[in-house]
Amino acid sequence: MKVIVGNNDYISGLIAEEFVKMVNQKPNCVLGLATGTSPLGVYANMIKAYKDGRVSFKDVKTFNLDEYIGLEGTHNQSYRYFMNTNLFDHIDIDKNNTHVLKGVGDYLGYANKYDELIKEAGGIDLQILGIGSDGHIAFNEPGTPFDSLTHVAELAESTIKDNSRLFNDISEVPTKAVTMGLKSIMNAKKIVLIATGKNKAKAIFNLLKGPMTEEVPCSILQKHPDCTIYVDEDAYSLVK
Ligand code: GLP
């Protein structure tokens, strides 16, 4: 794994350029996208590149990592809503080509065919990941099998607590989600992970220095052939 250290603006800019480069090289590429605070700067830079006429997303397909069970796509904390408002509404992507797992209705039926849909699209060319303070990626919490495909997951107590900052009250945070599995993520051809802030320092230490174990879901990335970790000084502080 390669590691790049810099402030949030710097690493967000670098990752956005990776996306721009990928889309310009392969206009019908498949992008794996993530939600959370971490990728916001990346998406802002991608929007700017589009507005500056440096890239077009019109033939791009996207697959998002996860969605809360119980939230409609119109709910302001759903990951579909997040993607529309923070990226898709501001670029020329065809929304029919944007895939986000469903949190209501036949969410299980859709989850069960998600890996197949990704495969049919040609596989993910570039996947962005954030990381949970407990080392989760997407909603793969500690203990998730390394060979997992898209599935229903129970959120860890610490994740519910971390994510409650975005809800009115902790009682409103869904306790379950649908998520791409660790194997689904590892199938991506290229992966970039972004982490900033002291509360990610332990997870980043475990990712870069710890053993590969299902107790630390992100540690599986150690065996990905093309994975780069972008961190700020705070997230990197325990490694140095
Ligand atoms: C959620 C998401 C993850 C994300 C994590 C970190 O749990 N399911 O995909 O990486 O939060 O979020 P943030 O970037 O807001 O710290």
PDB file of C-alpha atoms and ligand atoms in Angstrom:
ATOM      1  CA  MET A   1       0.000   0.000   0.000  1.00  0.00           C
ATOM      2  CA  LYS A   2       1.178   3.493  -0.810  1.00  0.00           C
ATOM      3  CA  VAL A   3       0.634   6.253   1.776  1.00  0.00           C
ATOM      4  CA  ILE A   4       0.260   9.958   1.010  1.00  0.00           C
ATOM      5  CA  VAL A   5       0.198  12.475   3.876  1.00  0.00           C
ATOM      6  CA  GLY A   6      -1.103  16.027   3.560  1.00  0.00           C
ATOM      7  CA  ASN A   7      -3.887  18.308   4.714  1.00  0.00           C
ATOM      8  CA  ASN A   8      -7.495  17.629   3.729  1.00  0.00           C
ATOM      9  CA  ASP A   9      -7.508  20.129   0.833  1.00  0.00           C
ATOM     10  CA  TYR A  10      -4.327  18.670  -0.598  1.00  0.00           C
ATOM     11  CA  ILE A  11      -5.302  14.989  -0.405  1.00  0.00           C
ATOM     12  CA  SER A  12      -8.880  15.691  -1.581  1.00  0.00           C
ATOM     13  CA  GLY A  13      -7.448  17.484  -4.614  1.00  0.00           C
ATOM     14  CA  LEU A  14      -5.097  14.594  -5.402  1.00  0.00           C
ATOM     15  CA  ILE A  15      -7.863  11.995  -5.186  1.00  0.00           C
ATOM     16  CA  ALA A  16     -10.207  14.107  -7.335  1.00  0.00           C
ATOM     17  CA  GLU A  17      -7.454  14.221  -9.971  1.00  0.00           C
ATOM     18  CA  GLU A  18      -7.283  10.398  -9.884  1.00  0.00           C
ATOM     19  CA  PHE A  19     -11.010  10.348 -10.685  1.00  0.00           C
ATOM     20  CA  VAL A  20     -10.666  12.954 -13.445  1.00  0.00           C
ATOM     21  CA  LYS A  21      -7.765  11.014 -14.954  1.00  0.00           C
ATOM     22  CA  MET A  22      -9.704   7.745 -14.842  1.00  0.00           C
ATOM     23  CA  VAL A  23     -12.812   9.243 -16.478  1.00  0.00           C
ATOM     24  CA  ASN A  24     -10.775  10.967 -19.187  1.00  0.00           C
ATOM     25  CA  GLN A  25      -8.858   7.764 -19.943  1.00  0.00           C
ATOM     26  CA  LYS A  26     -11.977   5.606 -19.898  1.00  0.00           C
ATOM     27  CA  PRO A  27     -15.146   7.726 -20.353  1.00  0.00           C
ATOM     28  CA  ASN A  28     -17.453   4.750 -19.658  1.00  0.00           C
ATOM     29  CA  CYS A  29     -15.600   3.641 -16.529  1.00  0.00           C
ATOM     30  CA  VAL A  30     -17.216   2.300 -13.359  1.00  0.00           C
ATOM     31  CA  LEU A  31     -16.632   4.308 -10.181  1.00  0.00           C
ATOM     32  CA  GLY A  32     -17.128   3.012  -6.651  1.00  0.00           C
ATOM     33  CA  LEU A  33     -18.321   5.834  -4.405  1.00  0.00           C
ATOM     34  CA  ALA A  34     -18.554   6.390  -0.658  1.00  0.00           C
ATOM     35  CA  THR A  35     -20.490   8.655   1.672  1.00  0.00           C
ATOM     36  CA  GLY A  36     -19.491  10.333   4.931  1.00  0.00           C
ATOM     37  CA  THR A  37     -17.651  13.555   5.661  1.00  0.00           C
ATOM     38  CA  SER A  38     -14.316  12.251   4.350  1.00  0.00           C
ATOM     39  CA  PRO A  39     -15.017  12.266   0.578  1.00  0.00           C
ATOM     40  CA  LEU A  40     -16.813  15.652   0.548  1.00  0.00           C
ATOM     41  CA  GLY A  41     -13.723  17.594  -0.556  1.00  0.00           C
ATOM     42  CA  VAL A  42     -13.064  15.041  -3.300  1.00  0.00           C
ATOM     43  CA  TYR A  43     -16.588  15.461  -4.665  1.00  0.00           C
ATOM     44  CA  ALA A  44     -16.339  19.266  -4.502  1.00  0.00           C
ATOM     45  CA  ASN A  45     -13.155  19.105  -6.590  1.00  0.00           C
ATOM     46  CA  MET A  46     -14.767  16.702  -9.091  1.00  0.00           C
ATOM     47  CA  ILE A  47     -17.689  19.126  -9.499  1.00  0.00           C
ATOM     48  CA  LYS A  48     -15.227  21.968 -10.077  1.00  0.00           C
ATOM     49  CA  ALA A  49     -13.340  19.946 -12.703  1.00  0.00           C
ATOM     50  CA  TYR A  50     -16.651  19.308 -14.485  1.00  0.00           C
ATOM     51  CA  LYS A  51     -17.676  22.982 -14.309  1.00  0.00           C
ATOM     52  CA  ASP A  52     -14.243  23.982 -15.628  1.00  0.00           C
ATOM     53  CA  GLY A  53     -14.847  21.714 -18.628  1.00  0.00           C
ATOM     54  CA  ARG A  54     -12.023  19.318 -17.724  1.00  0.00           C
ATOM     55  CA  VAL A  55     -14.154  16.184 -17.494  1.00  0.00           C
ATOM     56  CA  SER A  56     -17.560  14.775 -18.447  1.00  0.00           C
ATOM     57  CA  PHE A  57     -19.352  12.044 -16.514  1.00  0.00           C
ATOM     58  CA  LYS A  58     -22.037  11.421 -19.129  1.00  0.00           C
ATOM     59  CA  ASP A  59     -21.047   7.791 -19.807  1.00  0.00           C
ATOM     60  CA  VAL A  60     -19.805   6.940 -16.313  1.00  0.00           C
ATOM     61  CA  LYS A  61     -21.503   4.334 -14.123  1.00  0.00           C
ATOM     62  CA  THR A  62     -21.309   4.458 -10.333  1.00  0.00           C
ATOM     63  CA  PHE A  63     -21.937   2.011  -7.499  1.00  0.00           C
ATOM     64  CA  ASN A  64     -22.155   3.194  -3.906  1.00  0.00           C
ATOM     65  CA  LEU A  65     -20.942   1.158  -0.981  1.00  0.00           C
ATOM     66  CA  ASP A  66     -23.897   1.108   1.363  1.00  0.00           C
ATOM     67  CA  GLU A  67     -27.270   2.414   2.559  1.00  0.00           C
ATOM     68  CA  TYR A  68     -29.145   2.540   5.855  1.00  0.00           C
ATOM     69  CA  ILE A  69     -32.056   0.113   6.127  1.00  0.00           C
ATOM     70  CA  GLY A  70     -35.302   1.982   6.812  1.00  0.00           C
ATOM     71  CA  LEU A  71     -34.477   5.275   5.112  1.00  0.00           C
ATOM     72  CA  GLU A  72     -36.146   6.289   1.846  1.00  0.00           C
ATOM     73  CA  GLY A  73     -33.819   7.744  -0.782  1.00  0.00           C
ATOM     74  CA  THR A  74     -35.463  11.111  -0.172  1.00  0.00           C
ATOM     75  CA  HIS A  75     -34.575  11.124   3.574  1.00  0.00           C
ATOM     76  CA  ASN A  76     -31.887  13.724   4.179  1.00  0.00           C
ATOM     77  CA  GLN A  77     -29.641  11.177   5.953  1.00  0.00           C
ATOM     78  CA  SER A  78     -29.979   8.474   3.288  1.00  0.00           C
ATOM     79  CA  TYR A  79     -26.902   7.822   1.215  1.00  0.00           C
ATOM     80  CA  ARG A  80     -28.891   8.249  -2.043  1.00  0.00           C
ATOM     81  CA  TYR A  81     -29.804  11.771  -0.905  1.00  0.00           C
ATOM     82  CA  PHE A  82     -26.173  12.413   0.080  1.00  0.00           C
ATOM     83  CA  MET A  83     -24.904  11.382  -3.356  1.00  0.00           C
ATOM     84  CA  ASN A  84     -27.503  13.402  -5.249  1.00  0.00           C
ATOM     85  CA  THR A  85     -26.925  16.570  -3.275  1.00  0.00           C
ATOM     86  CA  ASN A  86     -23.140  16.337  -2.920  1.00  0.00           C
ATOM     87  CA  LEU A  87     -22.251  15.103  -6.396  1.00  0.00           C
ATOM     88  CA  PHE A  88     -24.768  13.798  -8.927  1.00  0.00           C
ATOM     89  CA  ASP A  89     -26.986  16.923  -9.063  1.00  0.00           C
ATOM     90  CA  HIS A  90     -23.959  19.040 -10.002  1.00  0.00           C
ATOM     91  CA  ILE A  91     -22.401  17.002 -12.817  1.00  0.00           C
ATOM     92  CA  ASP A  92     -23.620  15.632 -16.168  1.00  0.00           C
ATOM     93  CA  ILE A  93     -23.986  12.027 -15.018  1.00  0.00           C
ATOM     94  CA  ASP A  94     -27.101  10.079 -16.102  1.00  0.00           C
ATOM     95  CA  LYS A  95     -28.825   9.245 -12.786  1.00  0.00           C
ATOM     96  CA  ASN A  96     -29.958   5.924 -14.315  1.00  0.00           C
ATOM     97  CA  ASN A  97     -26.296   4.949 -14.277  1.00  0.00           C
ATOM     98  CA  THR A  98     -25.897   5.711 -10.565  1.00  0.00           C
ATOM     99  CA  HIS A  99     -26.484   2.748  -8.287  1.00  0.00           C
ATOM    100  CA  VAL A 100     -27.060   3.070  -4.567  1.00  0.00           C
ATOM    101  CA  LEU A 101     -28.291   0.142  -2.487  1.00  0.00           C
ATOM    102  CA  LYS A 102     -31.929   0.470  -1.444  1.00  0.00           C
ATOM    103  CA  GLY A 103     -32.892   0.916   2.205  1.00  0.00           C
ATOM    104  CA  VAL A 104     -36.615   0.242   1.826  1.00  0.00           C
ATOM    105  CA  GLY A 105     -38.911  -2.031  -0.218  1.00  0.00           C
ATOM    106  CA  ASP A 106     -37.187  -5.060  -1.688  1.00  0.00           C
ATOM    107  CA  TYR A 107     -33.784  -3.978  -0.390  1.00  0.00           C
ATOM    108  CA  LEU A 108     -32.728  -7.587   0.052  1.00  0.00           C
ATOM    109  CA  GLY A 109     -33.565  -8.548  -3.546  1.00  0.00           C
ATOM    110  CA  TYR A 110     -31.537  -5.603  -4.828  1.00  0.00           C
ATOM    111  CA  ALA A 111     -28.632  -6.342  -2.452  1.00  0.00           C
ATOM    112  CA  ASN A 112     -28.543  -9.962  -3.622  1.00  0.00           C
ATOM    113  CA  LYS A 113     -28.003  -8.948  -7.226  1.00  0.00           C
ATOM    114  CA  TYR A 114     -25.661  -5.995  -6.561  1.00  0.00           C
ATOM    115  CA  ASP A 115     -22.360  -7.855  -7.035  1.00  0.00           C
ATOM    116  CA  GLU A 116     -23.690  -9.322 -10.280  1.00  0.00           C
ATOM    117  CA  LEU A 117     -24.707  -5.844 -11.500  1.00  0.00           C
ATOM    118  CA  ILE A 118     -21.193  -4.562 -10.772  1.00  0.00           C
ATOM    119  CA  LYS A 119     -19.705  -7.502 -12.669  1.00  0.00           C
ATOM    120  CA  GLU A 120     -22.036  -6.954 -15.648  1.00  0.00           C
ATOM    121  CA  ALA A 121     -20.953  -3.295 -15.744  1.00  0.00           C
ATOM    122  CA  GLY A 122     -17.342  -4.483 -16.079  1.00  0.00           C
ATOM    123  CA  GLY A 123     -16.214  -4.251 -12.443  1.00  0.00           C
ATOM    124  CA  ILE A 124     -15.204  -1.172 -10.458  1.00  0.00           C
ATOM    125  CA  ASP A 125     -12.249   0.676 -12.014  1.00  0.00           C
ATOM    126  CA  LEU A 126     -11.678   3.093  -9.130  1.00  0.00           C
ATOM    127  CA  GLN A 127     -13.135   2.804  -5.632  1.00  0.00           C
ATOM    128  CA  ILE A 128     -13.000   5.508  -2.958  1.00  0.00           C
ATOM    129  CA  LEU A 129     -13.318   4.517   0.703  1.00  0.00           C
ATOM    130  CA  GLY A 130     -13.608   6.319   4.005  1.00  0.00           C
ATOM    131  CA  ILE A 131     -12.932   4.449   7.239  1.00  0.00           C
ATOM    132  CA  GLY A 132     -14.799   4.088  10.526  1.00  0.00           C
ATOM    133  CA  SER A 133     -13.065   4.781  13.836  1.00  0.00           C
ATOM    134  CA  ASP A 134     -13.377   1.026  14.550  1.00  0.00           C
ATOM    135  CA  GLY A 135     -11.684   0.150  11.257  1.00  0.00           C
ATOM    136  CA  HIS A 136     -14.865  -0.551   9.289  1.00  0.00           C
ATOM    137  CA  ILE A 137     -15.043   0.084   5.562  1.00  0.00           C
ATOM    138  CA  ALA A 138     -18.492   0.626   4.029  1.00  0.00           C
ATOM    139  CA  PHE A 139     -20.579  -0.938   6.845  1.00  0.00           C
ATOM    140  CA  ASN A 140     -18.355  -4.002   7.274  1.00  0.00           C
ATOM    141  CA  GLU A 141     -17.934  -3.983  11.030  1.00  0.00           C
ATOM    142  CA  PRO A 142     -15.305  -5.950  13.005  1.00  0.00           C
ATOM    143  CA  GLY A 143     -15.911  -9.685  12.601  1.00  0.00           C
ATOM    144  CA  THR A 144     -17.240  -9.466   9.015  1.00  0.00           C
ATOM    145  CA  PRO A 145     -15.838 -12.361   6.945  1.00  0.00           C
ATOM    146  CA  PHE A 146     -13.165 -11.328   4.447  1.00  0.00           C
ATOM    147  CA  ASP A 147     -15.009 -13.282   1.728  1.00  0.00           C
ATOM    148  CA  SER A 148     -18.320 -11.398   2.221  1.00  0.00           C
ATOM    149  CA  LEU A 149     -20.329 -10.074  -0.721  1.00  0.00           C
ATOM    150  CA  THR A 150     -23.147  -7.504  -0.475  1.00  0.00           C
ATOM    151  CA  HIS A 151     -25.188  -8.245   2.652  1.00  0.00           C
ATOM    152  CA  VAL A 152     -27.236  -6.896   5.545  1.00  0.00           C
ATOM    153  CA  ALA A 153     -25.101  -5.643   8.449  1.00  0.00           C
ATOM    154  CA  GLU A 154     -25.748  -4.658  12.056  1.00  0.00           C
ATOM    155  CA  LEU A 155     -24.065  -1.386  12.939  1.00  0.00           C
ATOM    156  CA  ALA A 156     -21.606  -1.447  15.834  1.00  0.00           C
ATOM    157  CA  GLU A 157     -22.470   0.670  18.898  1.00  0.00           C
ATOM    158  CA  SER A 158     -19.468   2.909  18.176  1.00  0.00           C
ATOM    159  CA  THR A 159     -20.627   3.475  14.582  1.00  0.00           C
ATOM    160  CA  ILE A 160     -24.138   4.414  15.717  1.00  0.00           C
ATOM    161  CA  LYS A 161     -22.554   6.865  18.137  1.00  0.00           C
ATOM    162  CA  ASP A 162     -20.141   8.302  15.515  1.00  0.00           C
ATOM    163  CA  ASN A 163     -22.884   8.721  12.919  1.00  0.00           C
ATOM    164  CA  SER A 164     -25.425  10.180  15.381  1.00  0.00           C
ATOM    165  CA  ARG A 165     -23.759  13.586  14.940  1.00  0.00           C
ATOM    166  CA  LEU A 166     -25.627  13.847  11.634  1.00  0.00           C
ATOM    167  CA  PHE A 167     -29.083  12.971  13.049  1.00  0.00           C
ATOM    168  CA  ASN A 168     -31.324  14.985  15.396  1.00  0.00           C
ATOM    169  CA  ASP A 169     -31.060  12.278  18.036  1.00  0.00           C
ATOM    170  CA  ILE A 170     -29.121   9.018  18.434  1.00  0.00           C
ATOM    171  CA  SER A 171     -32.434   7.129  18.579  1.00  0.00           C
ATOM    172  CA  GLU A 172     -33.016   8.083  14.908  1.00  0.00           C
ATOM    173  CA  VAL A 173     -29.832   6.378  13.655  1.00  0.00           C
ATOM    174  CA  PRO A 174     -30.751   3.137  11.855  1.00  0.00           C
ATOM    175  CA  THR A 175     -29.175   0.061  13.447  1.00  0.00           C
ATOM    176  CA  LYS A 176     -28.919  -1.923  10.220  1.00  0.00           C
ATOM    177  CA  ALA A 177     -27.599  -1.283   6.743  1.00  0.00           C
ATOM    178  CA  VAL A 178     -27.045  -2.997   3.412  1.00  0.00           C
ATOM    179  CA  THR A 179     -23.420  -2.923   2.405  1.00  0.00           C
ATOM    180  CA  MET A 180     -21.036  -4.187  -0.200  1.00  0.00           C
ATOM    181  CA  GLY A 181     -18.935  -6.898   1.395  1.00  0.00           C
ATOM    182  CA  LEU A 182     -15.181  -6.970   1.862  1.00  0.00           C
ATOM    183  CA  LYS A 183     -14.741  -9.251  -1.136  1.00  0.00           C
ATOM    184  CA  SER A 184     -16.967  -6.941  -3.249  1.00  0.00           C
ATOM    185  CA  ILE A 185     -14.655  -4.045  -2.327  1.00  0.00           C
ATOM    186  CA  MET A 186     -11.458  -6.039  -2.923  1.00  0.00           C
ATOM    187  CA  ASN A 187     -12.699  -6.813  -6.451  1.00  0.00           C
ATOM    188  CA  ALA A 188     -12.173  -3.141  -7.407  1.00  0.00           C
ATOM    189  CA  LYS A 189      -9.193  -2.685  -9.713  1.00  0.00           C
ATOM    190  CA  LYS A 190      -7.872   0.380  -7.885  1.00  0.00           C
ATOM    191  CA  ILE A 191      -8.701   1.670  -4.391  1.00  0.00           C
ATOM    192  CA  VAL A 192      -8.096   5.007  -2.673  1.00  0.00           C
ATOM    193  CA  LEU A 193      -8.900   5.497   1.026  1.00  0.00           C
ATOM    194  CA  ILE A 194      -9.167   8.903   2.701  1.00  0.00           C
ATOM    195  CA  ALA A 195      -8.974   9.506   6.446  1.00  0.00           C
ATOM    196  CA  THR A 196      -8.559  12.706   8.419  1.00  0.00           C
ATOM    197  CA  GLY A 197      -8.639  13.596  12.098  1.00  0.00           C
ATOM    198  CA  LYS A 198      -7.411  12.104  15.377  1.00  0.00           C
ATOM    199  CA  ASN A 199     -10.434   9.795  15.751  1.00  0.00           C
ATOM    200  CA  LYS A 200      -9.183   7.819  12.733  1.00  0.00           C
ATOM    201  CA  ALA A 201      -5.598   7.451  14.029  1.00  0.00           C
ATOM    202  CA  LYS A 202      -6.077   4.027  15.642  1.00  0.00           C
ATOM    203  CA  ALA A 203      -7.851   2.611  12.581  1.00  0.00           C
ATOM    204  CA  ILE A 204      -5.068   3.921  10.312  1.00  0.00           C
ATOM    205  CA  PHE A 205      -2.409   2.450  12.593  1.00  0.00           C
ATOM    206  CA  ASN A 206      -4.156  -0.938  12.482  1.00  0.00           C
ATOM    207  CA  LEU A 207      -4.560  -0.679   8.713  1.00  0.00           C
ATOM    208  CA  LEU A 208      -0.899   0.099   8.070  1.00  0.00           C
ATOM    209  CA  LYS A 209       0.885  -1.684  10.919  1.00  0.00           C
ATOM    210  CA  GLY A 210      -1.479  -4.248  12.385  1.00  0.00           C
ATOM    211  CA  PRO A 211      -2.023  -7.883  11.459  1.00  0.00           C
ATOM    212  CA  MET A 212      -4.517  -8.813   8.764  1.00  0.00           C
ATOM    213  CA  THR A 213      -7.507  -9.945  10.794  1.00  0.00           C
ATOM    214  CA  GLU A 214     -11.283  -9.980  10.442  1.00  0.00           C
ATOM    215  CA  GLU A 215     -11.370  -8.052  13.750  1.00  0.00           C
ATOM    216  CA  VAL A 216     -10.030  -5.080  11.737  1.00  0.00           C
ATOM    217  CA  PRO A 217     -12.037  -5.081   8.480  1.00  0.00           C
ATOM    218  CA  CYS A 218      -9.849  -2.498   6.693  1.00  0.00           C
ATOM    219  CA  SER A 219      -6.766  -4.690   7.216  1.00  0.00           C
ATOM    220  CA  ILE A 220      -7.816  -6.780   4.204  1.00  0.00           C
ATOM    221  CA  LEU A 221      -6.645  -3.850   2.051  1.00  0.00           C
ATOM    222  CA  GLN A 222      -3.071  -4.886   2.873  1.00  0.00           C
ATOM    223  CA  LYS A 223      -3.350  -7.522   0.194  1.00  0.00           C
ATOM    224  CA  HIS A 224      -4.928  -5.338  -2.502  1.00  0.00           C
ATOM    225  CA  PRO A 225      -2.481  -4.899  -5.432  1.00  0.00           C
ATOM    226  CA  ASP A 226      -3.317  -1.201  -6.071  1.00  0.00           C
ATOM    227  CA  CYS A 227      -4.431   0.638  -2.942  1.00  0.00           C
ATOM    228  CA  THR A 228      -3.323   4.110  -1.807  1.00  0.00           C
ATOM    229  CA  ILE A 229      -4.054   5.537   1.642  1.00  0.00           C
ATOM    230  CA  TYR A 230      -4.457   9.335   1.837  1.00  0.00           C
ATOM    231  CA  VAL A 231      -4.249  10.721   5.372  1.00  0.00           C
ATOM    232  CA  ASP A 232      -3.726  13.976   7.210  1.00  0.00           C
ATOM    233  CA  GLU A 233      -1.141  14.369   9.985  1.00  0.00           C
ATOM    234  CA  ASP A 234      -3.727  13.656  12.712  1.00  0.00           C
ATOM    235  CA  ALA A 235      -4.937  10.398  11.182  1.00  0.00           C
ATOM    236  CA  TYR A 236      -1.286   9.391  10.604  1.00  0.00           C
ATOM    237  CA  SER A 237      -0.124  10.418  14.097  1.00  0.00           C
ATOM    238  CA  LEU A 238       0.146   6.913  15.629  1.00  0.00           C
ATOM    239  CA  VAL A 239       2.084   5.508  12.668  1.00  0.00           C
ATOM    240  CA  LYS A 240       4.889   8.043  12.742  1.00  0.00           C
TER     241      LYS A 240
HETATM  242  C1  GLP B   1     -20.038   5.467   7.668  1.00  0.00           C
HETATM  243  C2  GLP B   1     -19.972   4.891   6.269  1.00  0.00           C
HETATM  244  C3  GLP B   1     -18.550   4.605   5.842  1.00  0.00           C
HETATM  245  C4  GLP B   1     -17.661   5.797   6.149  1.00  0.00           C
HETATM  246  C5  GLP B   1     -17.671   6.071   7.623  1.00  0.00           C
HETATM  247  C6  GLP B   1     -16.792   7.245   8.021  1.00  0.00           C
HETATM  248  O1  GLP B   1     -20.118   4.521   8.660  1.00  0.00           O
HETATM  249  N1  GLP B   1     -20.742   3.711   6.113  1.00  0.00           N
HETATM  250  O2  GLP B   1     -18.531   4.301   4.463  1.00  0.00           O
HETATM  251  O3  GLP B   1     -16.358   5.539   5.707  1.00  0.00           O
HETATM  252  O4  GLP B   1     -19.000   6.373   7.998  1.00  0.00           O
HETATM  253  O5  GLP B   1     -17.475   8.450   7.891  1.00  0.00           O
HETATM  254  P1  GLP B   1     -16.833   9.877   7.987  1.00  0.00           P
HETATM  255  O6  GLP B   1     -16.094  10.065   6.715  1.00  0.00           O
HETATM  256  O7  GLP B   1     -17.986  10.808   8.087  1.00  0.00           O
HETATM  257  O8  GLP B   1     -15.950   9.893   9.162  1.00  0.00           O
END
